[in-house]
Short mmCIF file of C-alpha atoms (C1' of nucleotides) in Angstrom, two decimals:
data_model
loop_
_atom_site.label_atom_id
_atom_site.label_comp_id
_atom_site.label_asym_id
_atom_site.label_seq_id
_atom_site.Cartn_x
_atom_site.Cartn_y
_atom_site.Cartn_z
CA MET A 1 109.04 88.25 27.46
CA GLU A 2 110.63 89.21 30.64
CA LYS A 3 110.84 93.21 29.98
CA THR A 4 112.91 94.05 32.93
CA LEU A 5 111.22 97.16 33.13
CA LYS A 6 109.46 99.09 35.79
CA ARG A 7 106.25 97.34 33.80
CA MET A 8 106.54 94.07 35.61
CA ALA A 9 106.57 95.48 39.42
CA THR A 10 104.02 97.43 38.96
CA MET A 11 101.67 94.70 37.11
CA GLN A 12 102.64 92.56 40.21
CA ARG A 13 101.43 94.60 42.48
CA MET A 14 98.24 95.28 40.90
CA GLN A 15 97.81 91.40 40.50
CA THR A 16 98.31 90.79 44.14
CA THR A 17 96.45 93.28 45.52
CA GLY A 18 93.41 92.75 42.77
CA LEU A 19 93.40 88.91 43.98
CA GLU A 20 93.05 90.15 47.65
CA LEU A 21 89.97 92.14 46.73
CA PHE A 22 88.56 89.84 44.48
CA TYR A 23 88.76 86.94 46.75
CA SER A 24 87.30 89.15 49.91
CA ASN A 25 85.01 91.22 47.52
CA GLY A 26 84.20 89.04 44.55
CA TYR A 27 84.98 89.84 41.26
CA TYR A 28 81.86 91.78 40.13
CA ASN A 29 81.82 93.65 43.52
CA THR A 30 85.31 94.98 43.47
CA SER A 31 85.89 97.78 41.06
CA VAL A 32 88.98 98.66 39.38
CA ASP A 33 89.01 101.70 41.33
CA ASP A 34 88.74 99.99 44.39
CA ILE A 35 92.31 98.17 43.33
CA LEU A 36 93.76 101.42 42.18
CA LYS A 37 92.89 103.51 45.29
CA LYS A 38 94.42 101.18 47.32
CA LEU A 39 97.60 101.46 45.56
CA SER A 40 97.31 105.12 44.86
CA LEU A 41 97.38 104.67 41.37
CA SER A 42 94.90 105.80 38.41
CA LYS A 43 92.84 104.45 35.74
CA GLY A 44 95.54 105.61 33.24
CA ALA A 45 97.83 103.30 34.85
CA PHE A 46 95.89 100.26 34.76
CA TYR A 47 94.65 100.48 31.29
CA TYR A 48 97.98 101.16 29.87
CA HIS A 49 99.19 97.80 31.43
CA PHE A 50 95.79 95.67 31.09
CA GLU A 51 93.59 95.31 28.02
CA SER A 52 90.45 95.20 30.00
CA LYS A 53 89.27 94.12 33.59
CA GLU A 54 88.50 90.42 32.51
CA ASP A 55 91.94 90.23 30.66
CA PHE A 56 92.96 91.36 34.28
CA PHE A 57 91.32 88.77 35.93
CA ILE A 58 92.43 85.98 33.80
CA GLN A 59 96.43 87.20 33.97
CA ILE A 60 95.71 86.93 37.76
CA ILE A 61 94.13 83.18 37.39
CA GLN A 62 97.31 82.31 35.35
CA ASN A 63 99.85 83.90 37.20
CA LEU A 64 98.83 83.93 40.82
CA LEU A 65 96.12 81.65 41.37
CA ALA A 66 97.49 78.38 38.96
CA ARG A 67 100.99 78.39 40.47
CA LYS A 68 99.47 78.76 44.08
CA ILE A 69 96.75 76.02 43.82
CA TYR A 70 99.98 74.00 42.16
CA SER A 71 102.60 74.59 44.91
CA VAL A 72 99.99 74.10 47.86
CA LEU A 73 97.55 71.17 46.61
CA ILE A 74 99.20 69.56 44.09
CA GLU A 75 103.00 69.39 44.78
CA PRO A 76 102.67 68.37 48.26
CA ILE A 77 100.93 65.18 47.26
CA GLU A 78 102.39 64.12 44.11
CA GLY A 79 105.76 62.17 44.44
CA HIS A 80 104.96 60.31 47.55
CA ASP A 81 104.19 56.67 48.32
CA ASN A 82 101.56 56.94 50.63
CA PRO A 83 98.84 59.40 48.97
CA LEU A 84 96.40 59.44 51.99
CA GLU A 85 98.69 60.55 54.37
CA ARG A 86 99.73 63.26 52.06
CA ILE A 87 96.26 64.32 51.40
CA GLU A 88 95.36 64.47 54.89
CA ASP A 89 98.62 66.82 55.84
CA CYS A 90 97.55 68.77 52.57
CA PHE A 91 94.25 69.41 53.37
CA ASP A 92 94.86 70.12 57.45
CA ASP A 93 97.32 72.96 56.43
CA ALA A 94 95.19 74.33 53.71
CA LEU A 95 92.47 74.52 56.31
CA GLU A 96 94.42 75.87 58.79
CA THR A 97 95.30 78.58 56.70
CA ALA A 98 91.72 79.24 56.26
CA VAL A 99 91.06 79.11 60.02
CA HIS A 100 93.25 82.37 60.61
CA ASN A 101 91.48 84.21 57.68
CA GLU A 102 94.36 84.10 55.54
CA MET A 103 94.10 83.48 51.86
CA ASP A 104 93.21 79.62 51.14
CA PHE A 105 93.55 79.25 47.42
CA GLY A 106 91.44 76.33 47.42
CA CYS A 107 88.96 78.68 48.89
CA VAL A 108 89.44 81.26 46.21
CA LEU A 109 89.04 78.62 43.21
CA ASN A 110 85.85 77.43 44.94
CA ASN A 111 84.36 80.84 45.14
CA PHE A 112 85.08 81.99 41.76
CA LEU A 113 84.11 78.83 40.11
CA THR A 114 80.56 79.50 41.80
CA GLU A 115 80.75 83.58 41.20
CA PHE A 116 81.05 82.77 37.21
CA ARG A 117 78.92 80.35 36.69
CA GLY A 118 76.75 80.78 33.87
CA LYS A 119 78.28 84.64 33.31
CA ASP A 120 81.66 84.77 31.97
CA GLN A 121 82.27 81.57 30.01
CA LYS A 122 85.94 82.57 29.16
CA ILE A 123 87.21 83.36 32.71
CA MET A 124 85.31 80.23 33.57
CA LYS A 125 87.03 78.01 31.12
CA HIS A 126 90.31 79.24 32.82
CA LEU A 127 89.06 78.28 36.10
CA PHE A 128 88.28 74.92 35.32
CA ASP A 129 91.07 74.17 33.42
CA ILE A 130 93.11 75.07 36.96
CA PHE A 131 90.25 72.80 38.74
CA SER A 132 91.28 69.84 36.06
CA ILE A 133 94.59 69.93 36.72
CA TRP A 134 94.12 69.45 40.53
CA GLU A 135 91.79 66.68 40.01
CA VAL A 136 94.04 64.74 37.37
CA ASN A 137 96.96 65.04 39.62
CA LEU A 138 94.89 63.56 42.78
CA VAL A 139 93.15 60.96 40.79
CA SER A 140 97.09 59.94 39.50
CA ALA A 141 98.17 60.20 43.13
CA LEU A 142 95.76 57.51 44.57
CA GLN A 143 96.24 55.21 41.61
CA LYS A 144 99.73 55.31 42.32
CA GLY A 145 99.00 54.95 45.74
CA LYS A 146 96.92 51.94 44.69
CA PHE A 147 99.84 50.46 42.64
CA ASN A 148 102.12 50.81 45.83
CA GLY A 149 99.70 49.01 47.84
CA TYR A 150 98.47 52.05 49.99
CA VAL A 151 95.09 52.22 48.55
CA ASP A 152 92.92 49.53 48.43
CA ARG A 153 92.56 48.06 44.63
CA HIS A 154 88.61 48.06 44.94
CA VAL A 155 88.84 52.00 45.00
CA ASP A 156 87.39 54.05 42.28
CA CYS A 157 90.17 56.67 42.07
CA GLU A 158 88.24 59.20 40.26
CA ALA A 159 85.69 58.81 42.51
CA ALA A 160 87.63 59.21 45.44
CA ALA A 161 89.10 62.28 44.06
CA THR A 162 85.50 64.09 43.23
CA TYR A 163 84.65 63.13 46.96
CA LEU A 164 87.63 64.48 48.54
CA ILE A 165 87.54 67.62 46.25
CA SER A 166 83.66 67.80 47.22
CA SER A 167 84.30 67.69 50.62
CA TYR A 168 87.29 70.31 50.69
CA PHE A 169 85.19 72.85 48.57
CA GLY A 170 82.39 72.37 50.74
CA VAL A 171 83.74 72.98 54.15
CA ARG A 172 85.23 75.88 53.22
CA THR A 173 81.50 77.17 52.84
CA LEU A 174 81.11 76.05 56.13
CA MET A 175 83.93 77.77 57.94
CA VAL A 176 83.01 81.40 57.05
CA GLY A 177 80.15 80.91 59.81
CA THR A 178 80.73 80.40 63.65
CA ALA A 179 83.82 78.47 65.10
CA PRO A 180 85.71 77.51 61.80
CA SER A 181 88.46 76.07 64.24
CA ALA A 182 85.64 73.57 65.79
CA ARG A 183 84.34 73.02 62.24
CA LYS A 184 87.75 72.18 60.56
CA TYR A 185 88.59 69.67 63.48
CA ARG A 186 85.10 67.86 62.86
CA PHE A 187 86.09 67.81 59.12
CA MET A 188 89.22 66.54 59.49
CA SER A 189 88.05 63.49 61.89
CA GLN A 190 85.57 62.53 59.58
CA LEU A 191 88.02 62.66 56.69
CA ARG A 192 90.75 60.45 58.38
CA MET A 193 87.68 58.08 58.53
CA TYR A 194 87.05 58.34 54.85
CA LEU A 195 90.54 57.88 53.99
CA LYS A 196 91.18 54.88 56.43
CA SER A 197 88.18 53.26 54.37
CA LEU A 198 90.16 53.76 51.20
CA GLU A 199 93.12 51.64 52.80
CA PRO A 200 93.89 48.14 51.45
CA LYS A 201 91.08 45.87 53.23
CA ALA A 202 93.22 42.86 54.39
CA ILE A 203 96.19 41.29 53.62
CA ALA A 204 96.07 39.87 49.84
CA VAL A 205 96.03 36.16 49.30
CA MET B 1 48.71 89.04 57.83
CA GLU B 2 46.88 86.88 54.99
CA LYS B 3 45.57 89.94 52.89
CA THR B 4 43.10 87.94 50.77
CA LEU B 5 44.22 90.41 48.34
CA LYS B 6 45.59 90.88 44.78
CA ARG B 7 48.63 92.08 46.58
CA MET B 8 49.52 88.48 47.59
CA ALA B 9 49.38 87.02 43.86
CA THR B 10 51.70 90.02 42.38
CA MET B 11 54.31 89.60 45.53
CA GLN B 12 54.61 85.97 45.19
CA ARG B 13 55.00 86.36 41.15
CA MET B 14 57.76 88.68 41.88
CA GLN B 15 59.31 86.58 44.55
CA THR B 16 59.35 83.16 42.69
CA THR B 17 60.89 84.64 39.69
CA GLY B 18 63.27 86.55 41.68
CA LEU B 19 64.59 83.70 43.05
CA GLU B 20 64.93 82.22 39.50
CA LEU B 21 66.84 84.90 38.29
CA PHE B 22 69.09 85.41 41.81
CA TYR B 23 70.03 81.82 41.55
CA SER B 24 70.84 81.61 37.91
CA ASN B 25 72.80 85.09 37.90
CA GLY B 26 73.67 85.73 41.43
CA TYR B 27 71.85 88.61 43.85
CA TYR B 28 74.49 91.42 42.67
CA ASN B 29 74.12 90.55 38.87
CA THR B 30 70.15 90.59 38.98
CA SER B 31 68.93 94.24 38.54
CA VAL B 32 65.29 94.74 39.84
CA ASP B 33 64.56 95.89 36.35
CA ASP B 34 65.47 92.64 34.87
CA ILE B 35 63.05 90.96 37.45
CA LEU B 36 60.39 93.36 36.41
CA LYS B 37 60.78 93.01 32.86
CA LYS B 38 60.21 89.38 33.11
CA LEU B 39 57.00 90.12 34.75
CA SER B 40 55.77 93.02 32.45
CA LEU B 41 55.80 94.93 35.87
CA SER B 42 57.30 98.31 36.45
CA LYS B 43 59.52 100.04 39.26
CA GLY B 44 56.60 101.52 40.97
CA ALA B 45 55.00 97.95 41.35
CA PHE B 46 58.20 96.82 42.90
CA TYR B 47 58.58 99.73 45.32
CA TYR B 48 54.91 99.30 46.35
CA HIS B 49 55.25 96.02 47.96
CA PHE B 50 58.60 95.94 48.88
CA GLU B 51 60.83 98.36 50.69
CA SER B 52 64.21 97.60 49.06
CA LYS B 53 65.70 94.98 47.32
CA GLU B 54 67.51 93.50 50.44
CA ASP B 55 64.21 93.34 51.84
CA PHE B 56 62.86 91.63 49.02
CA PHE B 57 65.47 89.12 48.72
CA ILE B 58 65.11 88.14 52.79
CA GLN B 59 61.48 87.84 52.03
CA ILE B 60 62.35 85.29 49.55
CA ILE B 61 64.70 83.77 51.80
CA GLN B 62 62.12 83.03 54.30
CA ASN B 63 59.36 82.60 52.36
CA LEU B 64 60.76 80.25 49.31
CA LEU B 65 64.13 78.98 50.58
CA ALA B 66 63.82 78.26 53.71
CA ARG B 67 60.45 76.17 53.23
CA LYS B 68 61.92 74.32 50.31
CA ILE B 69 65.30 73.43 52.52
CA TYR B 70 62.76 71.84 55.12
CA SER B 71 60.76 70.03 52.54
CA VAL B 72 63.49 68.60 50.53
CA LEU B 73 66.51 68.33 53.10
CA ILE B 74 65.01 68.11 56.30
CA GLU B 75 61.57 66.66 56.35
CA PRO B 76 62.52 63.47 54.20
CA ILE B 77 65.14 62.40 57.02
CA GLU B 78 63.62 63.02 60.14
CA GLY B 79 60.88 60.86 61.45
CA HIS B 80 62.75 57.49 60.35
CA ASP B 81 64.63 54.96 62.11
CA ASN B 82 67.66 54.45 59.67
CA PRO B 83 69.04 57.72 58.62
CA LEU B 84 71.91 56.63 57.01
CA GLU B 85 69.72 55.10 54.11
CA ARG B 86 67.15 58.39 54.32
CA ILE B 87 70.29 60.44 53.78
CA GLU B 88 71.55 58.72 51.29
CA ASP B 89 68.19 58.74 49.17
CA CYS B 90 67.60 62.47 50.01
CA PHE B 91 71.13 63.40 48.64
CA ASP B 92 70.51 61.25 45.30
CA ASP B 93 67.22 63.01 44.93
CA ALA B 94 68.37 66.49 45.46
CA LEU B 95 71.73 66.00 43.05
CA GLU B 96 69.41 64.19 40.50
CA THR B 97 67.52 67.41 40.01
CA ALA B 98 70.60 69.50 39.97
CA VAL B 99 71.61 67.03 36.90
CA HIS B 100 68.41 68.26 35.29
CA ASN B 101 69.84 71.70 35.48
CA GLU B 102 66.47 72.46 37.79
CA MET B 103 66.68 74.36 41.17
CA ASP B 104 68.45 72.62 43.65
CA PHE B 105 67.83 74.47 46.75
CA GLY B 106 70.78 73.26 48.71
CA CYS B 107 72.86 74.40 46.00
CA VAL B 108 70.97 78.06 46.15
CA LEU B 109 71.77 77.90 49.93
CA ASN B 110 75.77 77.39 49.03
CA ASN B 111 75.64 79.86 46.09
CA PHE B 112 74.27 82.63 48.57
CA LEU B 113 76.60 81.95 51.41
CA THR B 114 79.38 82.36 49.23
CA GLU B 115 78.13 85.33 47.75
CA PHE B 116 77.07 87.37 50.50
CA ARG B 117 80.24 86.60 52.46
CA GLY B 118 81.54 89.71 54.14
CA LYS B 119 79.20 91.95 52.19
CA ASP B 120 75.66 91.81 53.56
CA GLN B 121 75.59 90.62 56.91
CA LYS B 122 71.96 90.81 57.37
CA ILE B 123 71.25 88.70 54.36
CA MET B 124 74.07 86.62 55.92
CA LYS B 125 72.51 85.78 59.11
CA HIS B 126 69.26 84.78 57.61
CA LEU B 127 71.16 82.12 55.02
CA PHE B 128 73.05 81.08 58.39
CA ASP B 129 70.05 80.47 60.38
CA ILE B 130 68.58 78.39 57.76
CA PHE B 131 71.53 76.42 57.40
CA SER B 132 71.88 75.87 61.02
CA ILE B 133 68.45 74.48 61.08
CA TRP B 134 69.31 71.84 58.56
CA GLU B 135 72.60 71.27 60.02
CA VAL B 136 70.49 70.68 63.94
CA ASN B 137 68.32 68.37 62.49
CA LEU B 138 70.81 66.43 60.53
CA VAL B 139 72.88 65.94 63.99
CA SER B 140 69.90 64.90 65.71
CA ALA B 141 68.70 62.14 62.89
CA LEU B 142 72.08 60.59 63.33
CA GLN B 143 71.88 60.57 67.05
CA LYS B 144 68.57 59.25 66.98
CA GLY B 145 70.08 56.57 64.57
CA LYS B 146 72.59 55.84 66.99
CA PHE B 147 69.96 55.29 69.61
CA ASN B 148 68.27 52.96 67.38
CA GLY B 149 71.47 51.02 66.51
CA TYR B 150 71.95 52.16 62.98
CA VAL B 151 74.80 54.56 63.59
CA ASP B 152 77.95 53.22 65.36
CA ARG B 153 77.89 54.53 68.94
CA HIS B 154 81.40 56.07 68.19
CA VAL B 155 80.37 58.19 65.68
CA ASP B 156 80.92 61.77 66.46
CA CYS B 157 77.40 62.98 64.99
CA GLU B 158 78.16 66.64 64.81
CA ALA B 159 81.48 65.85 62.84
CA ALA B 160 79.69 63.57 60.34
CA ALA B 161 76.55 66.23 59.79
CA THR B 162 79.61 68.70 58.90
CA TYR B 163 81.26 66.41 56.74
CA LEU B 164 78.14 65.26 54.97
CA ILE B 165 76.90 69.09 54.23
CA SER B 166 80.34 69.86 53.09
CA SER B 167 80.51 67.10 50.61
CA TYR B 168 77.07 68.08 49.59
CA PHE B 169 77.95 71.78 48.94
CA GLY B 170 81.30 71.05 47.62
CA VAL B 171 80.16 68.46 44.68
CA ARG B 172 77.40 71.04 43.69
CA THR B 173 80.29 73.44 42.55
CA LEU B 174 81.75 70.29 40.49
CA MET B 175 78.60 69.35 38.80
CA VAL B 176 78.75 72.75 37.07
CA GLY B 177 81.34 71.45 34.64
CA THR B 178 81.68 68.74 32.40
CA ALA B 179 79.56 65.51 32.89
CA PRO B 180 77.39 66.38 36.25
CA SER B 181 75.58 62.87 35.84
CA ALA B 182 78.97 61.30 35.88
CA ARG B 183 79.91 63.17 38.73
CA LYS B 184 76.98 62.40 40.88
CA TYR B 185 77.50 58.91 40.41
CA ARG B 186 80.95 59.19 41.32
CA PHE B 187 79.85 61.02 44.22
CA MET B 188 77.22 58.96 45.60
CA SER B 189 79.53 55.79 45.31
CA GLN B 190 81.91 57.35 47.79
CA LEU B 191 79.19 59.02 49.95
CA ARG B 192 77.98 55.57 50.12
CA MET B 193 81.24 54.07 51.19
CA TYR B 194 81.26 56.94 54.23
CA LEU B 195 77.78 56.21 55.41
CA LYS B 196 78.86 52.47 55.50
CA SER B 197 81.58 53.53 57.82
CA LEU B 198 79.13 55.19 60.25
CA GLU B 199 77.47 52.07 60.57
CA PRO B 200 77.95 50.13 64.00
CA LYS B 201 80.93 48.06 63.38
CA ALA B 202 80.14 44.81 65.02
CA ILE B 203 77.63 43.00 66.92
CA ALA B 204 77.71 44.61 70.53
CA VAL B 205 78.42 42.27 73.61
"C1'" DA C 1 27.38 108.32 40.52
"C1'" DC C 2 30.85 109.44 43.69
"C1'" DT C 3 34.70 109.13 46.60
"C1'" DT C 4 38.43 106.56 48.16
"C1'" DT C 5 42.36 103.31 47.93
"C1'" DA C 6 44.91 99.59 46.58
"C1'" DA C 7 47.64 98.77 42.57
"C1'" DC C 8 50.62 100.16 39.41
"C1'" DC C 9 52.93 103.12 35.34
"C1'" DG C 10 57.50 105.56 33.93
"C1'" DA C 11 59.92 109.42 34.01
"C1'" DC C 12 63.50 110.89 36.79
"C1'" DC C 13 67.59 111.31 40.17
"C1'" DA C 14 72.01 111.02 41.94
"C1'" DC C 15 75.49 107.22 42.09
"C1'" DC C 16 78.81 103.83 40.27
"C1'" DC C 17 81.39 101.43 36.92
"C1'" DG C 18 84.40 100.24 32.87
"C1'" DG C 19 86.54 102.35 29.36
"C1'" DT C 20 88.81 106.38 26.45
"C1'" DT C 21 91.13 110.21 25.87
"C1'" DT C 22 94.21 113.80 26.36
"C1'" DG C 23 97.85 115.47 28.73
"C1'" DT C 24 101.97 115.12 32.24
"C1'" DT C 25 105.78 113.40 34.15
"C1'" DT C 26 109.67 110.22 34.66
"C1'" DT C 27 112.89 107.23 32.86
"C1'" DC C 28 115.94 105.30 29.50
"C1'" DT C 29 119.06 106.63 25.86
"C1'" DA C 30 121.53 108.44 21.65
"C1'" DT D 1 121.55 117.07 27.12
"C1'" DA D 2 117.87 116.58 24.08
"C1'" DG D 3 114.60 114.05 22.56
"C1'" DA D 4 111.82 109.81 22.54
"C1'" DA D 5 109.28 106.31 24.74
"C1'" DA D 6 107.46 104.59 29.09
"C1'" DA D 7 104.62 105.33 32.71
"C1'" DC D 8 101.46 107.59 34.98
"C1'" DA D 9 97.42 111.15 36.23
"C1'" DA D 10 92.74 112.68 35.76
"C1'" DA D 11 89.32 114.54 33.23
"C1'" DC D 12 85.52 112.46 30.91
"C1'" DC D 13 81.78 109.62 28.59
"C1'" DG D 14 78.10 106.09 28.31
"C1'" DG D 15 75.29 102.78 29.80
"C1'" DG D 16 73.26 100.71 34.09
"C1'" DT D 17 71.35 100.53 39.05
"C1'" DG D 18 68.81 101.19 43.35
"C1'" DG D 19 65.55 104.06 44.62
"C1'" DT D 20 61.89 108.32 44.33
"C1'" DC D 21 57.65 110.71 43.00
"C1'" DG D 22 53.79 112.50 40.74
"C1'" DG D 23 50.60 110.68 38.16
"C1'" DT D 24 47.08 106.92 36.24
"C1'" DT D 25 43.96 102.97 36.17
"C1'" DA D 26 41.02 99.59 38.52
"C1'" DA D 27 38.43 97.74 42.23
"C1'" DA D 28 35.81 98.45 46.42
"C1'" DG D 29 32.62 100.88 49.43
"C1'" DT D 30 28.86 103.77 49.87
#
DNA sequence: ACTTTAACCGACCACCCGGTTTGTTTTCTA
DNA sequence: TAGAAAACAAACCGGGTGGTCGGTTAAAGT
C-alpha cells in the first residue's frame, strides 16, 4: 500500500489544498482546475492519481477529514472520567479555531452534510459514517460519565449527544456573520448552563 | 407596484417552484432551465420577468422566504406572555414539518446561509437580514418573558437566543439522516430541559 | 379591423467543467 | 547508459449553464 514513491507526496498535496478549497468554496463550486492551478499542476497529473473528482473527494474524507474529526472532536473526550468538562473544553477549542477563520473540521462536516444532501448518495454515506462515529463516541462518553457519577442517572445520553452536536453544528452557521467571537462567548455560556443541567441532581440516598 | 396583470401570476409560479428546486437541489445546482422545464416555460419568459438568476433568487428571499420565516418562526412567539412555552411549541411544529420532508423554512434559511457563505455577498446580506430579524424578535420575546416573570432575571437573553437558534439549525442537519423522527424526539426532550433551566430559579424575595 | 404592447418562444453564444487522450519529461532500474 | 515505467503537460471533447436576441402569439386599446 505504502508506495514510498513521489506519488504519495503529490497526492497529499492535492488532497490538502483540495480540502481547503472545497471547504471555502464548496465541492460543486470548486473545479478540479482551481485546485490544480493553485499547485501549478495539470489535469494529466490529477487523473493519473485519481479516478474522478468524486473518488478524489472520498479519499479526502477518509484520509483527512475522518482523522481530523477523531483527533479534534473524539479523542479529547474519550478516556476521561468527567465527560462534561471535556466536552466543554473540546467545543471551546474547536470554536476558537473557528473564530480565527481557520478550518474547523466540525464545520467542514456540517457544510458537506448540507451540501450533498439528496445529491451524491455515495459521498453522503461516507460523511454520515464519520458523523455516526462521532455521535457514538459522544454517547458512550456520556454513559461512562453516568457510570462514574458525573452525569445524572436520569439523563438520556443519546438525546444529550444529539442536542450537543446540534447546537455545535448550528452555531457554526451563525458565526459566519457579524462578531463571531461574541457569538462564541454567548454560545459557550449557554452550553455551560446546559451541561450543568446534566450533572447529578443531588447526593444519592 | 401591483400590476394586476398576468405578469404577477407567472412570476409567482416561477418563484414558488424556484424555491422548491433551490431548496432541494441547492442554488448552484439548480439551473434556470430546470425551473422552466417544470413549468413548461422558456428562457425568454424568464428573462422577460427577471434581470438575472441572482435577482430572481433575491426576490424569492424577500417575497417568500422572509414572509414564511415571519409567519412560522416569529409571529407564533411574539405577543404571548410566556415565551418558553411558545418557543417549545414553535420548534416542535417546525420540526414536525421537517419530519414529513416538507419544506421547513428554518432549514431553508440554514441551508442557504451555508451555501452562499463567502460566495455571493449580495445574497448573503439578504439572508442575514432575515436571520437578524428572527434573532432580534427572539431576544425581545425572552426579555419580555423576563419582565413578566417567566424567565429568570439572570438569563442572558441574547445568549439564550443564540443557543436556541444554533440548536435548531443544527438539528436540521442531523435529521436528514436516519430516523429523523427519533432525532426530533430526542432533541425536543433536551430542548425542554434547557428551556427549564431558563425558568425563574426560586420565588423572589 | 388595425395597431400596439405585454408575454412568451427557442435558437444561439461564450464560457466552464469533468474527463480523455496523446505526447513529453523525469526517475528508477537492469 | 539504455530502456522501461512513472509522473506530468496540455490540447481536446461533449455536455451543460447563464444570458441574449430576433421573432411570434395573445390581449388590449382605439
